[in-house]
Amino acid sequence: MAKIKYIEHDGKEHVIDVQPGMTVMEGAVRNMIPGIDADCGGACACATCHVYVDSAWLGKIQPMQEMEKTMLDFAEGVEATSRLSCQIQVTEALDGMTVRMPKSQH
Amino acid sequence: MSDSVVIVGAGQAASQLVASLRSEGYAGGITVIGEETHIPYQRPPLSKAYLKGDIAPDRLFIKPPDFYRDAGCTLKLATRATAIDRKARSVTLSDGSRLPWTKLVLATGSRVRKLPLPGAEDPSCRYLRGIDDVDALRPRMVTGARLAIIGAGYIGLEVAAVAVKRGLKVTVIEAAPRVLARAASPQVSEFFEDEHRRAGVDLRCYVRTESIDRVGDALAINTSSGIVPADIVLIGVGILPNTELAGDAGLEVDNGIRVNAFAQTDDPDIYAIGDCANLPNSFALQGRVRLESVQNAIDQAKHAALAIVGRPRAYDEVPWFWSDQYDLKLQIAGLSAPQDQIVVRGDRASRSFAAFHLRDGTVTSVEAVNAAPEYMMGRRLIAARARVAPERLADRAIPMKDMT
Ligand SMILES: Cc1cc2nc3c(=O)[nH]c(=O)nc-3n(C[C@H](O)[C@H](O)[C@H](O)COP(=O)(O)OP(=O)(O)OC[C@H]3O[C@@H](n4cnc5c(N)ncnc54)[C@H](O)[C@@H]3O)c2cc1C
Ligand code: FES
């Protein structure tokens, strides 16, 4: 298990044990954490699972594929630490990672 | 009587409606009636990752099982709604019980269209709509098996892609002159035809299926271009909206249950959402559409929730959809019409391109293959009803971000 800390836009924190192999998006959706819509269910087709990854962890997650990179380019409020959470596979190495949610997914 | 919403159908739209009703502050009772035995799940992976065997069934669930309990929602699964009594404001269930409602929401989705041909009732002729269909199909999809797919729509082509990669011998039989004839432009159809042929699929367009014969352990499909032998047949010739419950109750049905922009039927206390609804949409040439997509199920459910809690907002979004085949992601936004002008951006040979549709200069739709900028920006242009010069759209030297 890897503990992932999800911080809602208003600052509310949730620490969730996510099973390796799941995505950061699934960790939120399955635990009913608000702030990630994930309309396409993880197909990298909607960009409604946008999160900001704590910069200390950015290097530990798989790099972005072209599709994720270009989808993110057009999402709202994108920063250097932005990722689509459905494209981040959880591994034991991500134990302790923090992600923050944007103000809105639309 | 205290407030209660009864939702018929336990799929994509229903689960979003439960979530939205609660997040919008609805405090009354919520009951969801679903004829399948599963809690609401996503269908898109059924013909993609789930068919491949990449994901466990519980990863298909839209919300975890606890969600419904925590939302104070009663899920009655393996139960069918059989009739609506509008006077008594109740719905009759397959177990004989009656459930009262103050608002009723029909989220009954759609079912596969059966192929009305001699022999198509053979148990080796399969359809793909639910988890159980895939669970039954996958074990038979072994290397070397001959799979014949009747119908080159999205589902047929997605299954073809998975199967041919698994080492099956795949034949696709399509009656129309091209694949995805109903949904895609000729340019995009042609591109996918080439991709499937290159992957080893025996693709036969403009071929009529006449009958299916059983020959020992196998099947023989008689077509206008000869006999196609097969161990498994998958039929994917479209869907029919589940409108009977509404029709029997005297609600207006016309290619779907007819609703207004607030998802209300002609009975203001009965709503219809998702695949089963026929709705107004200003992006549609005729002003109305029936959509078969996750986007519509989700967005229409959100709007129905707003109407139910008394804060109605008209639903009029740009429809969007995607399909995954091989390493290709096709993303479509908007609604095109056959007479629209088509502008291709990017080189098909590079396997990243888009086809834009323009009507009197206004962007109506985009089909993007491995081309997220075109898709994402295209969606915005469609929403804004923007007019863009075709030669600018076609010029990849001009970034999509500058396309305003
Ligand atoms: C294989 C497959 C792949 C797809 N891929 C994509 C894709 O890539 N992208 C995309 O956007 N869309 C895709 N779709 C379409 C998308 O899944 C549907 O548009 C969406 O599920 C519609 O949601 P819904 O809630 O209207 O219907 P459904 O999710 O079908 O739910 C309706 C439910 O109601 C139940 N029901 C019906 N009548 C009754 C009754 N009388 N009593 C009780 N229960 C009843 C049904 O059994 C069903 O479980 C795909 C569909 C399939 C089948
Ligand atoms: S869930 Fe749709 S892009 Fe991540």
PDB file of C-alpha atoms in Angstrom, chain B residues 160-362:
ATOM      1  CA  ALA B 160     -11.258  -6.415 -33.716  1.00  0.00           C
ATOM      2  CA  ALA B 161      -8.198  -4.501 -32.490  1.00  0.00           C
ATOM      3  CA  VAL B 162      -8.011  -6.399 -29.203  1.00  0.00           C
ATOM      4  CA  ALA B 163      -8.626  -9.773 -30.874  1.00  0.00           C
ATOM      5  CA  VAL B 164      -6.119  -9.466 -33.693  1.00  0.00           C
ATOM      6  CA  LYS B 165      -3.426  -8.451 -31.188  1.00  0.00           C
ATOM      7  CA  ARG B 166      -4.283 -11.589 -29.231  1.00  0.00           C
ATOM      8  CA  GLY B 167      -3.568 -13.677 -32.289  1.00  0.00           C
ATOM      9  CA  LEU B 168      -7.118 -14.422 -33.385  1.00  0.00           C
ATOM     10  CA  LYS B 169      -8.012 -14.588 -37.063  1.00  0.00           C
ATOM     11  CA  VAL B 170     -10.384 -11.671 -37.383  1.00  0.00           C
ATOM     12  CA  THR B 171     -12.826 -10.936 -40.181  1.00  0.00           C
ATOM     13  CA  VAL B 172     -15.015  -7.840 -40.063  1.00  0.00           C
ATOM     14  CA  ILE B 173     -18.108  -7.755 -42.248  1.00  0.00           C
ATOM     15  CA  GLU B 174     -19.759  -4.394 -42.840  1.00  0.00           C
ATOM     16  CA  ALA B 175     -22.801  -3.730 -45.002  1.00  0.00           C
ATOM     17  CA  ALA B 176     -21.992  -0.051 -45.578  1.00  0.00           C
ATOM     18  CA  PRO B 177     -19.296   0.992 -48.060  1.00  0.00           C
ATOM     19  CA  ARG B 178     -16.974   2.021 -45.214  1.00  0.00           C
ATOM     20  CA  VAL B 179     -16.326   1.453 -41.518  1.00  0.00           C
ATOM     21  CA  LEU B 180     -17.823   3.845 -38.925  1.00  0.00           C
ATOM     22  CA  ALA B 181     -20.118   5.030 -41.711  1.00  0.00           C
ATOM     23  CA  ARG B 182     -22.678   6.436 -39.300  1.00  0.00           C
ATOM     24  CA  ALA B 183     -20.262   8.252 -37.054  1.00  0.00           C
ATOM     25  CA  ALA B 184     -17.111   9.322 -38.843  1.00  0.00           C
ATOM     26  CA  SER B 185     -16.034  11.233 -41.920  1.00  0.00           C
ATOM     27  CA  PRO B 186     -14.822   9.282 -44.967  1.00  0.00           C
ATOM     28  CA  GLN B 187     -11.259  10.455 -44.249  1.00  0.00           C
ATOM     29  CA  VAL B 188     -11.299   9.010 -40.742  1.00  0.00           C
ATOM     30  CA  SER B 189     -13.041   5.824 -41.877  1.00  0.00           C
ATOM     31  CA  GLU B 190     -10.418   5.272 -44.529  1.00  0.00           C
ATOM     32  CA  PHE B 191      -7.614   5.792 -42.027  1.00  0.00           C
ATOM     33  CA  PHE B 192      -9.051   3.177 -39.656  1.00  0.00           C
ATOM     34  CA  GLU B 193      -9.653   0.747 -42.517  1.00  0.00           C
ATOM     35  CA  ASP B 194      -5.950   0.962 -43.395  1.00  0.00           C
ATOM     36  CA  GLU B 195      -4.922   0.513 -39.758  1.00  0.00           C
ATOM     37  CA  HIS B 196      -7.062  -2.584 -39.286  1.00  0.00           C
ATOM     38  CA  ARG B 197      -5.914  -4.141 -42.541  1.00  0.00           C
ATOM     39  CA  ARG B 198      -2.302  -3.473 -41.656  1.00  0.00           C
ATOM     40  CA  ALA B 199      -2.825  -5.170 -38.307  1.00  0.00           C
ATOM     41  CA  GLY B 200      -4.067  -8.254 -40.118  1.00  0.00           C
ATOM     42  CA  VAL B 201      -7.839  -7.857 -39.949  1.00  0.00           C
ATOM     43  CA  ASP B 202      -9.707  -9.177 -42.984  1.00  0.00           C
ATOM     44  CA  LEU B 203     -12.018  -6.225 -43.453  1.00  0.00           C
ATOM     45  CA  ARG B 204     -14.887  -6.565 -45.893  1.00  0.00           C
ATOM     46  CA  CYS B 205     -17.034  -3.508 -46.527  1.00  0.00           C
ATOM     47  CA  TYR B 206     -20.119  -3.303 -48.712  1.00  0.00           C
ATOM     48  CA  VAL B 207     -20.798  -6.942 -47.899  1.00  0.00           C
ATOM     49  CA  ARG B 208     -24.214  -8.151 -46.835  1.00  0.00           C
ATOM     50  CA  THR B 209     -24.638 -10.916 -44.292  1.00  0.00           C
ATOM     51  CA  GLU B 210     -27.414 -13.256 -45.384  1.00  0.00           C
ATOM     52  CA  SER B 211     -27.556 -16.123 -42.914  1.00  0.00           C
ATOM     53  CA  ILE B 212     -25.487 -18.107 -40.469  1.00  0.00           C
ATOM     54  CA  ASP B 213     -25.185 -21.902 -40.544  1.00  0.00           C
ATOM     55  CA  ARG B 214     -23.811 -24.213 -37.902  1.00  0.00           C
ATOM     56  CA  VAL B 215     -21.230 -26.617 -39.301  1.00  0.00           C
ATOM     57  CA  GLY B 216     -20.154 -28.994 -36.555  1.00  0.00           C
ATOM     58  CA  ASP B 217     -18.296 -26.960 -33.935  1.00  0.00           C
ATOM     59  CA  ALA B 218     -18.049 -23.939 -36.150  1.00  0.00           C
ATOM     60  CA  LEU B 219     -20.253 -21.432 -37.908  1.00  0.00           C
ATOM     61  CA  ALA B 220     -20.421 -20.439 -41.543  1.00  0.00           C
ATOM     62  CA  ILE B 221     -21.579 -16.936 -42.334  1.00  0.00           C
ATOM     63  CA  ASN B 222     -23.138 -16.659 -45.738  1.00  0.00           C
ATOM     64  CA  THR B 223     -22.430 -13.247 -47.191  1.00  0.00           C
ATOM     65  CA  SER B 224     -22.800 -11.501 -50.517  1.00  0.00           C
ATOM     66  CA  SER B 225     -19.067 -12.097 -51.030  1.00  0.00           C
ATOM     67  CA  GLY B 226     -18.915 -15.749 -50.063  1.00  0.00           C
ATOM     68  CA  ILE B 227     -18.778 -17.864 -46.932  1.00  0.00           C
ATOM     69  CA  VAL B 228     -16.850 -16.720 -43.849  1.00  0.00           C
ATOM     70  CA  PRO B 229     -16.089 -19.602 -41.469  1.00  0.00           C
ATOM     71  CA  ALA B 230     -15.864 -18.696 -37.776  1.00  0.00           C
ATOM     72  CA  ASP B 231     -15.558 -20.177 -34.305  1.00  0.00           C
ATOM     73  CA  ILE B 232     -17.129 -17.112 -32.704  1.00  0.00           C
ATOM     74  CA  VAL B 233     -19.351 -14.435 -34.174  1.00  0.00           C
ATOM     75  CA  LEU B 234     -19.655 -11.032 -32.560  1.00  0.00           C
ATOM     76  CA  ILE B 235     -22.562  -8.921 -33.711  1.00  0.00           C
ATOM     77  CA  GLY B 236     -22.278  -5.164 -33.302  1.00  0.00           C
ATOM     78  CA  VAL B 237     -24.959  -3.553 -35.405  1.00  0.00           C
ATOM     79  CA  GLY B 238     -26.043  -0.771 -33.113  1.00  0.00           C
ATOM     80  CA  ILE B 239     -28.339  -0.266 -30.188  1.00  0.00           C
ATOM     81  CA  LEU B 240     -31.959   0.532 -29.482  1.00  0.00           C
ATOM     82  CA  PRO B 241     -32.938   2.899 -26.692  1.00  0.00           C
ATOM     83  CA  ASN B 242     -34.971   1.312 -23.894  1.00  0.00           C
ATOM     84  CA  THR B 243     -38.114   3.375 -24.243  1.00  0.00           C
ATOM     85  CA  GLU B 244     -40.885   0.797 -23.760  1.00  0.00           C
ATOM     86  CA  LEU B 245     -41.555   1.636 -20.115  1.00  0.00           C
ATOM     87  CA  ALA B 246     -42.050   5.286 -21.089  1.00  0.00           C
ATOM     88  CA  GLY B 247     -44.061   4.488 -24.198  1.00  0.00           C
ATOM     89  CA  ASP B 248     -46.409   2.172 -22.310  1.00  0.00           C
ATOM     90  CA  ALA B 249     -47.007   4.926 -19.785  1.00  0.00           C
ATOM     91  CA  GLY B 250     -48.075   7.263 -22.578  1.00  0.00           C
ATOM     92  CA  LEU B 251     -44.960   9.436 -22.544  1.00  0.00           C
ATOM     93  CA  GLU B 252     -43.815  10.827 -25.862  1.00  0.00           C
ATOM     94  CA  VAL B 253     -41.222   8.635 -27.563  1.00  0.00           C
ATOM     95  CA  ASP B 254     -39.487   9.509 -30.824  1.00  0.00           C
ATOM     96  CA  ASN B 255     -36.092   7.865 -31.277  1.00  0.00           C
ATOM     97  CA  GLY B 256     -35.691   8.005 -27.508  1.00  0.00           C
ATOM     98  CA  ILE B 257     -37.840   9.355 -24.708  1.00  0.00           C
ATOM     99  CA  ARG B 258     -38.521  12.935 -25.639  1.00  0.00           C
ATOM    100  CA  VAL B 259     -37.291  15.416 -23.027  1.00  0.00           C
ATOM    101  CA  ASN B 260     -36.744  19.166 -22.744  1.00  0.00           C
ATOM    102  CA  ALA B 261     -33.487  20.936 -21.821  1.00  0.00           C
ATOM    103  CA  PHE B 262     -34.115  20.068 -18.161  1.00  0.00           C
ATOM    104  CA  ALA B 263     -34.394  16.335 -18.950  1.00  0.00           C
ATOM    105  CA  GLN B 264     -38.153  16.412 -18.280  1.00  0.00           C
ATOM    106  CA  THR B 265     -40.523  14.297 -20.324  1.00  0.00           C
ATOM    107  CA  ASP B 266     -43.977  15.595 -21.193  1.00  0.00           C
ATOM    108  CA  ASP B 267     -44.880  14.652 -17.601  1.00  0.00           C
ATOM    109  CA  PRO B 268     -42.938  17.258 -15.584  1.00  0.00           C
ATOM    110  CA  ASP B 269     -42.361  14.818 -12.705  1.00  0.00           C
ATOM    111  CA  ILE B 270     -40.823  12.181 -14.953  1.00  0.00           C
ATOM    112  CA  TYR B 271     -37.323  12.672 -16.309  1.00  0.00           C
ATOM    113  CA  ALA B 272     -35.234  10.691 -18.790  1.00  0.00           C
ATOM    114  CA  ILE B 273     -31.428  10.772 -19.003  1.00  0.00           C
ATOM    115  CA  GLY B 274     -28.609   9.060 -20.892  1.00  0.00           C
ATOM    116  CA  ASP B 275     -28.839   6.761 -23.903  1.00  0.00           C
ATOM    117  CA  CYS B 276     -32.636   6.418 -23.633  1.00  0.00           C
ATOM    118  CA  ALA B 277     -33.375  10.145 -24.010  1.00  0.00           C
ATOM    119  CA  ASN B 278     -34.003  12.251 -27.069  1.00  0.00           C
ATOM    120  CA  LEU B 279     -33.006  15.782 -26.183  1.00  0.00           C
ATOM    121  CA  PRO B 280     -32.764  19.285 -27.561  1.00  0.00           C
ATOM    122  CA  ASN B 281     -29.225  20.290 -28.529  1.00  0.00           C
ATOM    123  CA  SER B 282     -28.432  23.492 -30.366  1.00  0.00           C
ATOM    124  CA  PHE B 283     -25.344  21.900 -31.944  1.00  0.00           C
ATOM    125  CA  ALA B 284     -27.514  19.372 -33.763  1.00  0.00           C
ATOM    126  CA  LEU B 285     -28.587  20.264 -37.278  1.00  0.00           C
ATOM    127  CA  GLN B 286     -32.178  19.271 -36.536  1.00  0.00           C
ATOM    128  CA  GLY B 287     -32.070  20.776 -33.046  1.00  0.00           C
ATOM    129  CA  ARG B 288     -32.571  17.412 -31.306  1.00  0.00           C
ATOM    130  CA  VAL B 289     -30.446  14.276 -30.856  1.00  0.00           C
ATOM    131  CA  ARG B 290     -30.170  11.022 -29.040  1.00  0.00           C
ATOM    132  CA  LEU B 291     -26.623  10.459 -27.837  1.00  0.00           C
ATOM    133  CA  GLU B 292     -24.861   7.264 -26.857  1.00  0.00           C
ATOM    134  CA  SER B 293     -21.991   8.509 -24.770  1.00  0.00           C
ATOM    135  CA  VAL B 294     -20.566   8.756 -21.300  1.00  0.00           C
ATOM    136  CA  GLN B 295     -20.411  12.540 -21.621  1.00  0.00           C
ATOM    137  CA  ASN B 296     -24.131  12.804 -22.233  1.00  0.00           C
ATOM    138  CA  ALA B 297     -25.019  10.347 -19.481  1.00  0.00           C
ATOM    139  CA  ILE B 298     -22.973  12.365 -16.979  1.00  0.00           C
ATOM    140  CA  ASP B 299     -23.900  15.870 -18.083  1.00  0.00           C
ATOM    141  CA  GLN B 300     -27.593  15.200 -18.550  1.00  0.00           C
ATOM    142  CA  ALA B 301     -27.723  13.554 -15.115  1.00  0.00           C
ATOM    143  CA  LYS B 302     -26.147  16.662 -13.571  1.00  0.00           C
ATOM    144  CA  HIS B 303     -28.783  18.861 -15.198  1.00  0.00           C
ATOM    145  CA  ALA B 304     -31.634  16.573 -14.144  1.00  0.00           C
ATOM    146  CA  ALA B 305     -30.375  16.841 -10.547  1.00  0.00           C
ATOM    147  CA  LEU B 306     -30.422  20.646 -10.756  1.00  0.00           C
ATOM    148  CA  ALA B 307     -33.988  20.587 -12.053  1.00  0.00           C
ATOM    149  CA  ILE B 308     -35.104  18.181  -9.325  1.00  0.00           C
ATOM    150  CA  VAL B 309     -33.686  20.360  -6.549  1.00  0.00           C
ATOM    151  CA  GLY B 310     -35.433  23.392  -8.025  1.00  0.00           C
ATOM    152  CA  ARG B 311     -32.457  25.153  -9.597  1.00  0.00           C
ATOM    153  CA  PRO B 312     -33.005  24.231 -13.243  1.00  0.00           C
ATOM    154  CA  ARG B 313     -30.336  25.101 -15.794  1.00  0.00           C
ATOM    155  CA  ALA B 314     -30.773  24.313 -19.472  1.00  0.00           C
ATOM    156  CA  TYR B 315     -28.521  21.537 -20.756  1.00  0.00           C
ATOM    157  CA  ASP B 316     -26.883  22.397 -24.065  1.00  0.00           C
ATOM    158  CA  GLU B 317     -23.309  21.099 -24.204  1.00  0.00           C
ATOM    159  CA  VAL B 318     -20.986  20.147 -27.028  1.00  0.00           C
ATOM    160  CA  PRO B 319     -21.209  16.330 -27.219  1.00  0.00           C
ATOM    161  CA  TRP B 320     -17.930  14.423 -27.019  1.00  0.00           C
ATOM    162  CA  PHE B 321     -16.843  10.830 -27.358  1.00  0.00           C
ATOM    163  CA  TRP B 322     -13.706   8.738 -27.710  1.00  0.00           C
ATOM    164  CA  SER B 323     -12.652   5.341 -29.020  1.00  0.00           C
ATOM    165  CA  ASP B 324      -9.381   3.448 -28.475  1.00  0.00           C
ATOM    166  CA  GLN B 325      -8.088   1.085 -31.139  1.00  0.00           C
ATOM    167  CA  TYR B 326      -4.501  -0.215 -31.095  1.00  0.00           C
ATOM    168  CA  ASP B 327      -2.330   2.713 -29.993  1.00  0.00           C
ATOM    169  CA  LEU B 328      -4.779   5.171 -31.548  1.00  0.00           C
ATOM    170  CA  LYS B 329      -7.059   7.445 -29.610  1.00  0.00           C
ATOM    171  CA  LEU B 330      -9.929   8.858 -31.609  1.00  0.00           C
ATOM    172  CA  GLN B 331     -11.630  11.803 -29.920  1.00  0.00           C
ATOM    173  CA  ILE B 332     -14.724  13.375 -31.380  1.00  0.00           C
ATOM    174  CA  ALA B 333     -16.487  16.560 -30.361  1.00  0.00           C
ATOM    175  CA  GLY B 334     -19.560  18.223 -31.788  1.00  0.00           C
ATOM    176  CA  LEU B 335     -22.117  16.971 -34.264  1.00  0.00           C
ATOM    177  CA  SER B 336     -21.442  17.020 -37.971  1.00  0.00           C
ATOM    178  CA  ALA B 337     -23.852  16.735 -40.865  1.00  0.00           C
ATOM    179  CA  PRO B 338     -23.085  14.998 -44.164  1.00  0.00           C
ATOM    180  CA  GLN B 339     -23.080  18.261 -46.092  1.00  0.00           C
ATOM    181  CA  ASP B 340     -20.480  19.932 -43.847  1.00  0.00           C
ATOM    182  CA  GLN B 341     -17.165  20.926 -45.395  1.00  0.00           C
ATOM    183  CA  ILE B 342     -14.318  18.699 -44.159  1.00  0.00           C
ATOM    184  CA  VAL B 343     -10.879  20.153 -43.513  1.00  0.00           C
ATOM    185  CA  VAL B 344      -8.054  17.763 -42.691  1.00  0.00           C
ATOM    186  CA  ARG B 345      -5.225  19.005 -40.499  1.00  0.00           C
ATOM    187  CA  GLY B 346      -2.054  16.964 -40.251  1.00  0.00           C
ATOM    188  CA  ASP B 347      -0.771  14.044 -42.226  1.00  0.00           C
ATOM    189  CA  ARG B 348      -2.621  10.756 -41.927  1.00  0.00           C
ATOM    190  CA  ALA B 349       0.621   8.887 -42.552  1.00  0.00           C
ATOM    191  CA  SER B 350       2.026  10.379 -39.323  1.00  0.00           C
ATOM    192  CA  ARG B 351      -0.914   8.772 -37.460  1.00  0.00           C
ATOM    193  CA  SER B 352      -1.741  12.099 -35.855  1.00  0.00           C
ATOM    194  CA  PHE B 353      -4.309  14.219 -37.646  1.00  0.00           C
ATOM    195  CA  ALA B 354      -7.734  15.727 -37.340  1.00  0.00           C
ATOM    196  CA  ALA B 355     -10.773  16.250 -39.533  1.00  0.00           C
ATOM    197  CA  PHE B 356     -12.688  19.435 -38.839  1.00  0.00           C
ATOM    198  CA  HIS B 357     -16.220  19.935 -40.054  1.00  0.00           C
ATOM    199  CA  LEU B 358     -17.467  23.388 -41.008  1.00  0.00           C
ATOM    200  CA  ARG B 359     -20.973  24.539 -41.799  1.00  0.00           C
ATOM    201  CA  ASP B 360     -21.172  27.944 -43.462  1.00  0.00           C
ATOM    202  CA  GLY B 361     -17.719  28.612 -42.035  1.00  0.00           C
ATOM    203  CA  THR B 362     -18.602  27.651 -38.447  1.00  0.00           C
TER     204      THR B 362
END
